[in-house]
Protein backbone atom coordinates (compact mmCIF):
# COMPACT_ATOMS: atom_id res chain seq x y z
CA UNK A 1 0.00 0.00 0.00
CA UNK A 2 2.68 2.33 0.82
CA UNK A 3 4.06 1.66 -2.55
CA UNK A 4 0.79 2.26 -4.15
CA UNK A 5 0.59 5.61 -2.55
CA UNK A 6 3.96 6.52 -3.68
CA UNK A 7 3.18 5.41 -7.07
CA UNK A 8 0.30 7.65 -7.28
CA UNK A 9 2.52 10.43 -6.27
CA UNK A 10 5.06 9.79 -8.78
CA UNK A 11 4.20 10.01 -12.11
CA UNK A 12 7.20 9.06 -13.62
CA UNK A 13 8.62 5.81 -14.18
CA UNK A 14 11.92 5.26 -15.48
CA UNK A 15 13.09 2.36 -17.15
CA UNK A 16 16.33 1.19 -16.33
CA UNK A 17 18.02 -1.28 -18.22
CA UNK A 18 20.29 -3.33 -16.43
CA UNK A 19 23.15 -4.60 -17.83
CA UNK A 20 24.01 -7.17 -19.73
CA UNK A 21 20.97 -7.19 -18.97
CA UNK A 22 19.96 -6.08 -21.84
CA UNK A 23 16.69 -6.38 -22.04
CA UNK A 24 17.03 -8.81 -24.13
CA UNK A 25 14.26 -10.56 -23.58
CA UNK A 26 12.78 -12.69 -25.22
CA UNK A 27 10.50 -12.51 -27.47
CA UNK A 28 11.63 -13.14 -30.64
CA UNK A 29 13.85 -15.54 -31.98
CA UNK A 30 15.09 -18.70 -30.74
CA UNK A 31 16.79 -18.48 -27.53
CA UNK A 32 20.26 -18.81 -28.42
CA UNK A 33 22.80 -19.41 -25.99
CA UNK A 34 25.53 -18.57 -28.21
CA UNK A 35 28.74 -17.11 -27.38
CA UNK A 36 29.49 -13.72 -26.47
CA UNK A 37 29.81 -11.78 -29.53
CA UNK A 38 28.20 -8.79 -28.09
CA UNK A 39 30.01 -8.43 -24.89
CA UNK A 40 32.95 -6.42 -25.74
CA UNK A 41 30.97 -3.94 -27.67
CA UNK A 42 28.52 -3.63 -24.89
CA UNK A 43 31.12 -2.68 -22.41
CA UNK A 44 32.38 -0.10 -24.78
CA UNK A 45 29.05 1.31 -25.50
CA UNK A 46 28.15 1.50 -21.90
CA UNK A 47 31.18 3.52 -21.23
CA UNK A 48 30.36 5.82 -24.06
CA UNK A 49 26.84 6.33 -23.05
CA UNK A 50 27.37 6.71 -19.38
CA UNK A 51 24.54 6.15 -17.04
CA UNK A 52 22.22 8.84 -18.24
CA UNK A 53 18.64 7.86 -18.70
CA UNK A 54 17.91 6.73 -22.20
CA UNK A 55 14.91 6.14 -24.30
CA UNK A 56 13.35 9.54 -23.74
CA UNK A 57 14.01 10.81 -27.23
CA UNK A 58 12.96 9.58 -30.63
CA UNK A 59 16.06 11.13 -32.17
CA UNK A 60 19.52 11.58 -30.76
CA UNK A 61 23.13 11.77 -31.83
CA UNK A 62 22.24 11.94 -35.49
CA UNK A 63 19.88 8.98 -35.53
CA UNK A 64 16.12 8.81 -35.52
CA UNK A 65 13.63 6.05 -34.93
CA UNK A 66 10.88 6.05 -37.54
CA UNK A 67 8.05 3.66 -36.88
CA UNK A 68 5.83 2.33 -39.61
CA UNK A 69 2.74 2.90 -37.52
CA UNK A 70 1.91 4.82 -34.41
CA UNK A 71 -1.50 3.29 -33.87
CA UNK A 72 -2.38 -0.38 -33.84
CA UNK A 73 -5.79 -2.02 -33.66
CA UNK A 74 -6.53 -3.84 -30.44
CA UNK A 75 -7.05 -7.52 -30.10
CA UNK A 76 -5.02 -8.82 -32.96
CA UNK A 77 -1.37 -9.55 -33.56
CA UNK A 78 0.51 -7.12 -35.73
CA UNK A 79 3.69 -6.87 -37.61
CA UNK A 80 5.46 -3.77 -36.41
CA UNK A 81 7.95 -2.14 -38.72
CA UNK A 82 10.42 0.67 -38.25
CA UNK A 83 13.68 2.07 -39.47
CA UNK A 84 16.64 3.80 -37.91
CA UNK A 85 17.54 6.72 -40.13
CA UNK A 86 20.44 9.14 -40.10
CA UNK A 87 20.38 12.91 -40.36
CA UNK A 88 19.82 12.70 -44.08
CA UNK A 89 16.87 10.39 -43.63
CA UNK A 90 18.75 7.44 -45.01
CA UNK A 91 18.04 4.12 -43.35
CA UNK A 92 20.95 2.71 -41.42
CA UNK A 93 21.75 -0.86 -42.38
CA UNK A 94 24.99 -1.54 -40.51
CA UNK A 95 24.74 -2.32 -36.82
CA UNK A 96 27.08 -3.80 -34.32
CA UNK A 97 25.97 -6.73 -32.29
CA UNK A 98 25.00 -5.99 -28.72
CA UNK A 99 24.42 -8.99 -26.58
CA UNK A 100 24.24 -11.19 -29.57
CA UNK A 101 21.66 -9.15 -31.42
CA UNK A 102 21.86 -6.20 -33.77
CA UNK A 103 18.88 -4.56 -32.15
CA UNK A 104 16.77 -5.09 -29.07
CA UNK A 105 13.20 -3.87 -29.02
CA UNK A 106 11.32 -3.40 -25.78
CA UNK A 107 7.60 -2.82 -25.88
CA UNK A 108 6.21 -1.64 -22.58
CA UNK A 109 2.76 -0.51 -21.61
CA UNK A 110 2.79 2.96 -20.15
CA UNK A 111 1.59 1.55 -16.88
CA UNK A 112 4.71 -0.61 -16.76
CA UNK A 113 2.82 -3.83 -16.56
CA UNK A 114 2.98 -5.41 -19.99
CA UNK A 115 6.45 -6.01 -21.30
CA UNK A 116 7.94 -7.68 -24.31
CA UNK A 117 11.57 -7.97 -25.25
CA UNK A 118 11.87 -8.70 -28.93
CA UNK A 119 14.50 -9.12 -31.56
CA UNK A 120 13.32 -7.81 -34.89
CA UNK A 121 14.91 -8.73 -38.16
CA UNK A 122 16.13 -6.24 -40.74
CA UNK A 123 15.94 -6.46 -44.49
CA UNK A 124 18.55 -5.10 -46.85
CA UNK A 125 16.79 -1.74 -47.09
CA UNK A 126 17.11 -1.16 -43.38
CA UNK A 127 13.51 -1.91 -42.53
CA UNK A 128 13.06 -3.81 -39.30
CA UNK A 129 10.05 -5.95 -38.62
CA UNK A 130 8.79 -7.93 -35.69
CA UNK A 131 5.59 -9.68 -34.78
CA UNK A 132 3.78 -8.09 -31.89
CA UNK A 133 1.25 -9.99 -29.87
CA UNK A 134 -2.31 -8.83 -29.55
CA UNK A 135 -2.21 -5.71 -27.42
CA UNK A 136 -4.87 -4.43 -25.07
CA UNK A 137 -6.06 -0.87 -25.64
CA UNK A 138 -3.68 1.63 -24.13
CA UNK A 139 -0.49 3.49 -24.67
CA UNK A 140 2.81 1.75 -25.17
CA UNK A 141 6.40 2.86 -25.21
CA UNK A 142 8.67 1.22 -27.74
CA UNK A 143 12.42 1.29 -27.11
CA UNK A 144 14.98 0.40 -29.73
CA UNK A 145 18.42 -0.31 -28.40
CA UNK A 146 21.16 -0.55 -30.96
CA UNK A 147 24.60 0.59 -32.01
CA UNK A 148 25.19 1.72 -35.58
CA UNK A 149 28.53 0.53 -36.80
CA UNK A 150 31.09 3.13 -35.88
CA UNK A 151 28.76 5.03 -33.57
CA UNK A 152 27.70 4.88 -29.96
CA UNK A 153 25.07 2.66 -28.48
CA UNK A 154 21.71 4.44 -28.41
CA UNK A 155 18.29 3.76 -26.98
CA UNK A 156 15.57 5.66 -28.80
CA UNK A 157 11.93 5.62 -27.82
CA UNK A 158 8.61 6.25 -29.46
CA UNK A 159 4.96 5.81 -28.57
CA UNK A 160 2.40 3.48 -30.01
CA UNK A 161 -1.27 3.76 -29.22
CA UNK A 162 -3.84 1.01 -29.26
CA UNK A 163 -7.23 2.72 -29.38
CA UNK A 164 -10.12 1.36 -27.39
CA UNK A 165 -11.53 1.09 -23.93
CA UNK A 166 -8.48 1.37 -21.76
CA UNK A 167 -8.60 -0.60 -18.56
CA UNK A 168 -6.61 1.13 -15.92
CA UNK A 169 -3.72 -1.05 -14.93
CA UNK A 170 -2.18 -0.49 -11.58
CA UNK A 171 1.47 -0.89 -11.07
CA UNK A 172 1.97 -3.72 -8.60
CA UNK A 173 3.16 -2.70 -5.17
CA UNK A 174 6.80 -2.95 -4.30
CA UNK A 175 7.89 -6.45 -3.39
CA UNK A 176 10.99 -8.57 -3.24
CA UNK A 177 9.58 -11.64 -4.86
CA UNK A 178 7.89 -12.21 -8.14
CA UNK A 179 6.43 -15.28 -9.68
CA UNK A 180 6.26 -16.29 -13.28
CA UNK A 181 4.84 -19.64 -14.25
CA UNK A 182 6.11 -22.00 -11.60
CA UNK A 183 9.17 -19.94 -10.82
CA UNK A 184 9.69 -17.63 -7.89
CA UNK A 185 12.33 -14.97 -8.25
CA UNK A 186 13.71 -13.08 -5.29
CA UNK A 187 15.27 -9.66 -5.56
CA UNK A 188 17.89 -8.70 -3.03
CA UNK A 189 18.52 -4.98 -3.02
CA UNK A 190 18.59 -1.93 -0.82
CA UNK A 191 17.46 0.75 -3.22
CA UNK A 192 19.23 4.07 -2.95
CA UNK A 193 19.82 7.01 -5.23
CA UNK A 194 22.90 6.19 -7.26
CA UNK A 195 24.62 2.90 -7.82
CA UNK A 196 22.76 -0.16 -6.71
CA UNK A 197 23.59 -3.81 -6.53
CA UNK A 198 20.60 -5.85 -7.58
CA UNK A 199 20.68 -9.60 -7.16
CA UNK A 200 18.18 -12.13 -8.40
CA UNK A 201 17.70 -15.70 -7.25
CA UNK A 202 15.46 -18.04 -9.21
CA UNK A 203 13.66 -20.94 -7.54
CA UNK A 204 11.30 -23.62 -8.72
CA UNK A 205 9.45 -25.93 -6.37
CA UNK A 206 11.47 -24.53 -3.51
CA UNK A 207 14.82 -25.24 -5.06
CA UNK A 208 17.24 -22.70 -6.38
CA UNK A 209 17.93 -23.23 -10.05
CA UNK A 210 20.78 -22.00 -12.16
CA UNK A 211 19.70 -19.94 -15.07
CA UNK A 212 20.96 -20.79 -18.51
CA UNK A 213 23.02 -18.46 -20.63
CA UNK A 214 20.82 -16.15 -22.57
CA UNK A 215 22.25 -13.67 -25.01
CA UNK A 216 25.61 -14.26 -23.52
CA UNK A 217 24.72 -13.65 -19.89
CA UNK A 218 23.13 -15.40 -16.95
CA UNK A 219 20.25 -12.98 -17.13
CA UNK A 220 19.30 -9.60 -18.45
CA UNK A 221 17.88 -6.70 -16.61
CA UNK A 222 16.02 -3.67 -17.82
CA UNK A 223 15.15 -0.87 -15.47
CA UNK A 224 12.54 1.73 -16.28
CA UNK A 225 11.72 4.79 -14.21
CA UNK A 226 8.06 5.34 -13.61
CA UNK A 227 6.84 8.73 -14.63
CA UNK A 228 8.94 9.34 -17.68
CA UNK A 229 9.82 5.81 -18.67
CA UNK A 230 13.49 6.61 -18.70
CA UNK A 231 15.44 3.55 -19.62
CA UNK A 232 18.38 3.02 -17.33
CA UNK A 233 21.56 1.24 -17.92
CA UNK A 234 22.37 -1.71 -15.81
CA UNK A 235 25.51 -3.69 -15.88
CA UNK A 236 25.99 -7.26 -14.89
CA UNK A 237 28.10 -7.50 -11.86
CA UNK A 238 28.61 -11.18 -11.77
CA UNK A 239 27.41 -13.59 -14.30
CA UNK A 240 27.34 -16.68 -12.25
CA UNK A 241 24.21 -18.49 -11.58
CA UNK A 242 22.40 -19.20 -9.41
CA UNK A 243 22.52 -15.67 -8.09
CA UNK A 244 22.60 -13.13 -10.86
CA UNK A 245 23.80 -9.71 -9.78
CA UNK A 246 23.68 -6.40 -11.63
CA UNK A 247 24.88 -2.96 -10.84
CA UNK A 248 22.77 -0.13 -12.02
CA UNK A 249 22.39 3.53 -11.41
CA UNK A 250 18.99 4.57 -10.16
CA UNK A 251 19.58 8.28 -10.61
CA UNK A 252 16.76 9.74 -8.55
CA UNK A 253 14.29 8.92 -5.86
CA UNK A 254 11.14 7.46 -7.31
CA UNK A 255 9.59 4.28 -8.49
CA UNK A 256 11.26 1.95 -10.90
CA UNK A 257 10.20 -1.19 -12.62
CA UNK A 258 12.77 -3.91 -13.09
CA UNK A 259 12.36 -6.60 -15.71
CA UNK A 260 14.63 -9.55 -15.16
CA UNK A 261 14.78 -11.89 -18.13
CA UNK A 262 16.16 -15.33 -17.49
CA UNK A 263 16.28 -18.61 -19.31
CA UNK A 264 15.63 -22.03 -17.81
CA UNK A 265 14.76 -25.29 -19.49
CA UNK A 266 15.05 -23.50 -22.78
CA UNK A 267 12.35 -20.95 -22.12
CA UNK A 268 12.92 -17.27 -21.45
CA UNK A 269 10.72 -15.76 -18.79
CA UNK A 270 10.55 -12.35 -17.21
CA UNK A 271 10.16 -11.53 -13.54
CA UNK A 272 9.06 -7.96 -12.94
CA UNK A 273 9.60 -5.98 -9.77
CA UNK A 274 8.50 -2.60 -8.59
CA UNK A 275 11.25 -0.88 -6.64
CA UNK A 276 10.94 2.37 -4.75
CA UNK A 277 14.03 4.47 -4.23
CA UNK A 278 13.39 6.72 -1.24
CA UNK A 279 14.40 10.34 -1.07
CA UNK A 280 17.91 10.91 0.09
CA UNK A 281 16.59 12.39 3.28
CA UNK A 282 14.57 9.41 4.24
CA UNK A 283 15.73 6.18 5.69
CA UNK A 284 17.28 4.07 3.03
CA UNK A 285 15.89 0.85 1.97
CA UNK A 286 12.43 1.23 3.20
CA UNK A 287 10.95 -0.25 0.24
CA UNK A 288 11.82 -2.67 -2.25
CA UNK A 289 8.96 -3.31 -4.11
CA UNK A 290 6.92 -5.77 -5.34
CA UNK A 291 6.38 -7.52 -8.16
CA UNK A 292 4.48 -9.21 -10.55
CA UNK A 293 5.42 -11.10 -13.34
CA UNK A 294 4.70 -10.90 -16.75
CA UNK A 295 5.10 -13.79 -18.84
CA UNK A 296 7.75 -13.41 -21.13
CA UNK A 297 7.84 -14.03 -24.41
CA UNK A 298 9.19 -16.84 -25.93
CA UNK A 299 11.02 -16.94 -28.84
CA UNK A 300 9.80 -18.22 -31.92
CU1 LIG B 1 17.23 -8.08 -26.74
XYZ file of C-alpha atoms and ligand atoms in Angstrom:
301
model
C 0.000 0.000 0.000
C 2.676 2.332 0.816
C 4.062 1.662 -2.548
C 0.788 2.262 -4.152
C 0.591 5.613 -2.548
C 3.964 6.516 -3.679
C 3.184 5.410 -7.068
C 0.304 7.647 -7.282
C 2.522 10.426 -6.273
C 5.064 9.791 -8.777
C 4.200 10.013 -12.108
C 7.198 9.064 -13.618
C 8.617 5.811 -14.182
C 11.924 5.256 -15.481
C 13.088 2.358 -17.149
C 16.334 1.187 -16.327
C 18.016 -1.275 -18.221
C 20.290 -3.329 -16.426
C 23.150 -4.596 -17.828
C 24.014 -7.174 -19.727
C 20.971 -7.185 -18.975
C 19.961 -6.078 -21.841
C 16.693 -6.377 -22.038
C 17.034 -8.814 -24.129
C 14.261 -10.560 -23.584
C 12.784 -12.694 -25.219
C 10.504 -12.506 -27.475
C 11.632 -13.141 -30.640
C 13.851 -15.544 -31.984
C 15.094 -18.702 -30.740
C 16.791 -18.482 -27.529
C 20.259 -18.809 -28.418
C 22.804 -19.408 -25.994
C 25.526 -18.572 -28.209
C 28.744 -17.110 -27.382
C 29.489 -13.717 -26.473
C 29.813 -11.783 -29.531
C 28.199 -8.785 -28.094
C 30.006 -8.428 -24.893
C 32.954 -6.417 -25.736
C 30.972 -3.943 -27.666
C 28.517 -3.630 -24.889
C 31.121 -2.679 -22.413
C 32.378 -0.095 -24.780
C 29.049 1.313 -25.502
C 28.153 1.501 -21.897
C 31.177 3.519 -21.225
C 30.365 5.815 -24.064
C 26.843 6.331 -23.048
C 27.366 6.707 -19.377
C 24.544 6.149 -17.040
C 22.218 8.840 -18.237
C 18.644 7.859 -18.698
C 17.912 6.730 -22.198
C 14.905 6.140 -24.304
C 13.349 9.544 -23.740
C 14.013 10.810 -27.228
C 12.958 9.583 -30.632
C 16.062 11.131 -32.169
C 19.516 11.583 -30.756
C 23.133 11.772 -31.833
C 22.241 11.941 -35.492
C 19.877 8.984 -35.533
C 16.117 8.814 -35.516
C 13.631 6.049 -34.931
C 10.883 6.052 -37.544
C 8.054 3.658 -36.876
C 5.833 2.328 -39.610
C 2.742 2.901 -37.520
C 1.907 4.821 -34.405
C -1.505 3.295 -33.874
C -2.380 -0.384 -33.836
C -5.786 -2.019 -33.659
C -6.528 -3.840 -30.437
C -7.051 -7.519 -30.100
C -5.020 -8.816 -32.958
C -1.370 -9.554 -33.555
C 0.512 -7.124 -35.734
C 3.685 -6.873 -37.609
C 5.460 -3.769 -36.409
C 7.946 -2.137 -38.724
C 10.419 0.670 -38.248
C 13.683 2.073 -39.474
C 16.641 3.802 -37.910
C 17.538 6.723 -40.130
C 20.437 9.136 -40.104
C 20.381 12.911 -40.355
C 19.817 12.701 -44.080
C 16.869 10.390 -43.625
C 18.748 7.438 -45.009
C 18.041 4.120 -43.347
C 20.947 2.707 -41.422
C 21.750 -0.857 -42.381
C 24.994 -1.545 -40.507
C 24.739 -2.318 -36.819
C 27.079 -3.799 -34.318
C 25.972 -6.731 -32.289
C 24.999 -5.986 -28.721
C 24.415 -8.991 -26.577
C 24.241 -11.193 -29.573
C 21.664 -9.153 -31.416
C 21.864 -6.196 -33.766
C 18.883 -4.555 -32.148
C 16.766 -5.093 -29.066
C 13.204 -3.871 -29.017
C 11.323 -3.398 -25.779
C 7.598 -2.817 -25.884
C 6.207 -1.637 -22.579
C 2.757 -0.513 -21.613
C 2.788 2.963 -20.148
C 1.585 1.548 -16.880
C 4.709 -0.606 -16.757
C 2.821 -3.833 -16.559
C 2.977 -5.407 -19.994
C 6.448 -6.012 -21.297
C 7.943 -7.683 -24.310
C 11.571 -7.972 -25.247
C 11.866 -8.699 -28.926
C 14.498 -9.116 -31.556
C 13.319 -7.813 -34.889
C 14.911 -8.732 -38.162
C 16.129 -6.240 -40.743
C 15.940 -6.462 -44.491
C 18.548 -5.097 -46.848
C 16.790 -1.743 -47.094
C 17.115 -1.162 -43.383
C 13.509 -1.908 -42.533
C 13.062 -3.805 -39.296
C 10.050 -5.955 -38.615
C 8.794 -7.932 -35.689
C 5.590 -9.683 -34.779
C 3.779 -8.092 -31.892
C 1.248 -9.993 -29.870
C -2.311 -8.828 -29.554
C -2.215 -5.711 -27.416
C -4.870 -4.432 -25.073
C -6.056 -0.866 -25.636
C -3.676 1.629 -24.126
C -0.485 3.491 -24.665
C 2.810 1.749 -25.173
C 6.403 2.857 -25.206
C 8.673 1.222 -27.741
C 12.419 1.294 -27.109
C 14.978 0.401 -29.731
C 18.418 -0.310 -28.402
C 21.161 -0.550 -30.961
C 24.595 0.588 -32.015
C 25.187 1.718 -35.575
C 28.531 0.528 -36.800
C 31.086 3.129 -35.881
C 28.763 5.026 -33.574
C 27.703 4.878 -29.960
C 25.070 2.662 -28.477
C 21.713 4.438 -28.406
C 18.292 3.760 -26.981
C 15.570 5.659 -28.802
C 11.930 5.622 -27.819
C 8.612 6.247 -29.462
C 4.958 5.813 -28.573
C 2.398 3.476 -30.015
C -1.272 3.761 -29.221
C -3.844 1.007 -29.256
C -7.231 2.718 -29.384
C -10.121 1.360 -27.387
C -11.528 1.089 -23.933
C -8.477 1.372 -21.758
C -8.597 -0.604 -18.559
C -6.608 1.128 -15.917
C -3.725 -1.046 -14.935
C -2.180 -0.493 -11.580
C 1.469 -0.890 -11.065
C 1.970 -3.715 -8.604
C 3.164 -2.698 -5.174
C 6.796 -2.950 -4.296
C 7.891 -6.449 -3.391
C 10.989 -8.569 -3.237
C 9.576 -11.638 -4.856
C 7.889 -12.207 -8.145
C 6.434 -15.281 -9.678
C 6.263 -16.286 -13.276
C 4.836 -19.639 -14.254
C 6.113 -21.996 -11.597
C 9.172 -19.944 -10.815
C 9.690 -17.630 -7.892
C 12.334 -14.968 -8.253
C 13.707 -13.081 -5.286
C 15.273 -9.659 -5.565
C 17.889 -8.704 -3.034
C 18.518 -4.982 -3.019
C 18.587 -1.932 -0.818
C 17.458 0.753 -3.219
C 19.234 4.069 -2.948
C 19.823 7.011 -5.235
C 22.898 6.190 -7.255
C 24.615 2.895 -7.823
C 22.757 -0.158 -6.705
C 23.585 -3.808 -6.533
C 20.604 -5.852 -7.582
C 20.684 -9.604 -7.161
C 18.179 -12.133 -8.402
C 17.697 -15.704 -7.253
C 15.458 -18.040 -9.212
C 13.657 -20.940 -7.541
C 11.301 -23.616 -8.723
C 9.449 -25.926 -6.366
C 11.466 -24.525 -3.511
C 14.825 -25.238 -5.058
C 17.239 -22.699 -6.379
C 17.929 -23.225 -10.052
C 20.783 -22.003 -12.161
C 19.701 -19.937 -15.075
C 20.965 -20.788 -18.511
C 23.019 -18.462 -20.625
C 20.823 -16.150 -22.568
C 22.247 -13.667 -25.005
C 25.614 -14.264 -23.518
C 24.724 -13.652 -19.895
C 23.131 -15.404 -16.949
C 20.254 -12.985 -17.132
C 19.303 -9.604 -18.449
C 17.877 -6.695 -16.610
C 16.020 -3.670 -17.824
C 15.148 -0.868 -15.474
C 12.544 1.728 -16.279
C 11.722 4.788 -14.208
C 8.057 5.342 -13.611
C 6.840 8.733 -14.630
C 8.941 9.342 -17.678
C 9.822 5.815 -18.674
C 13.487 6.611 -18.697
C 15.436 3.548 -19.623
C 18.383 3.021 -17.328
C 21.562 1.242 -17.923
C 22.370 -1.710 -15.813
C 25.511 -3.693 -15.877
C 25.987 -7.256 -14.888
C 28.105 -7.499 -11.862
C 28.606 -11.178 -11.774
C 27.407 -13.589 -14.301
C 27.339 -16.684 -12.253
C 24.207 -18.488 -11.576
C 22.399 -19.204 -9.407
C 22.523 -15.674 -8.086
C 22.598 -13.131 -10.858
C 23.800 -9.706 -9.783
C 23.684 -6.404 -11.627
C 24.884 -2.961 -10.843
C 22.769 -0.133 -12.016
C 22.392 3.534 -11.412
C 18.987 4.574 -10.162
C 19.575 8.283 -10.613
C 16.763 9.738 -8.555
C 14.286 8.925 -5.865
C 11.144 7.461 -7.306
C 9.585 4.285 -8.494
C 11.264 1.950 -10.895
C 10.198 -1.187 -12.624
C 12.772 -3.905 -13.090
C 12.361 -6.597 -15.708
C 14.628 -9.555 -15.164
C 14.778 -11.887 -18.130
C 16.161 -15.334 -17.491
C 16.283 -18.615 -19.313
C 15.633 -22.032 -17.814
C 14.758 -25.287 -19.493
C 15.054 -23.501 -22.778
C 12.349 -20.947 -22.116
C 12.924 -17.270 -21.454
C 10.720 -15.758 -18.789
C 10.546 -12.355 -17.209
C 10.162 -11.530 -13.543
C 9.059 -7.959 -12.944
C 9.596 -5.985 -9.774
C 8.505 -2.599 -8.586
C 11.246 -0.881 -6.635
C 10.942 2.368 -4.754
C 14.031 4.469 -4.232
C 13.394 6.720 -1.236
C 14.403 10.345 -1.065
C 17.908 10.908 0.093
C 16.588 12.395 3.281
C 14.566 9.406 4.235
C 15.726 6.180 5.688
C 17.280 4.070 3.035
C 15.886 0.849 1.972
C 12.429 1.230 3.200
C 10.949 -0.247 0.241
C 11.822 -2.670 -2.253
C 8.963 -3.306 -4.114
C 6.921 -5.774 -5.343
C 6.375 -7.519 -8.163
C 4.484 -9.205 -10.550
C 5.421 -11.096 -13.344
C 4.701 -10.901 -16.752
C 5.098 -13.794 -18.843
C 7.747 -13.406 -21.131
C 7.840 -14.026 -24.410
C 9.191 -16.844 -25.931
C 11.019 -16.943 -28.839
C 9.803 -18.222 -31.922
Cu 17.226 -8.080 -26.739
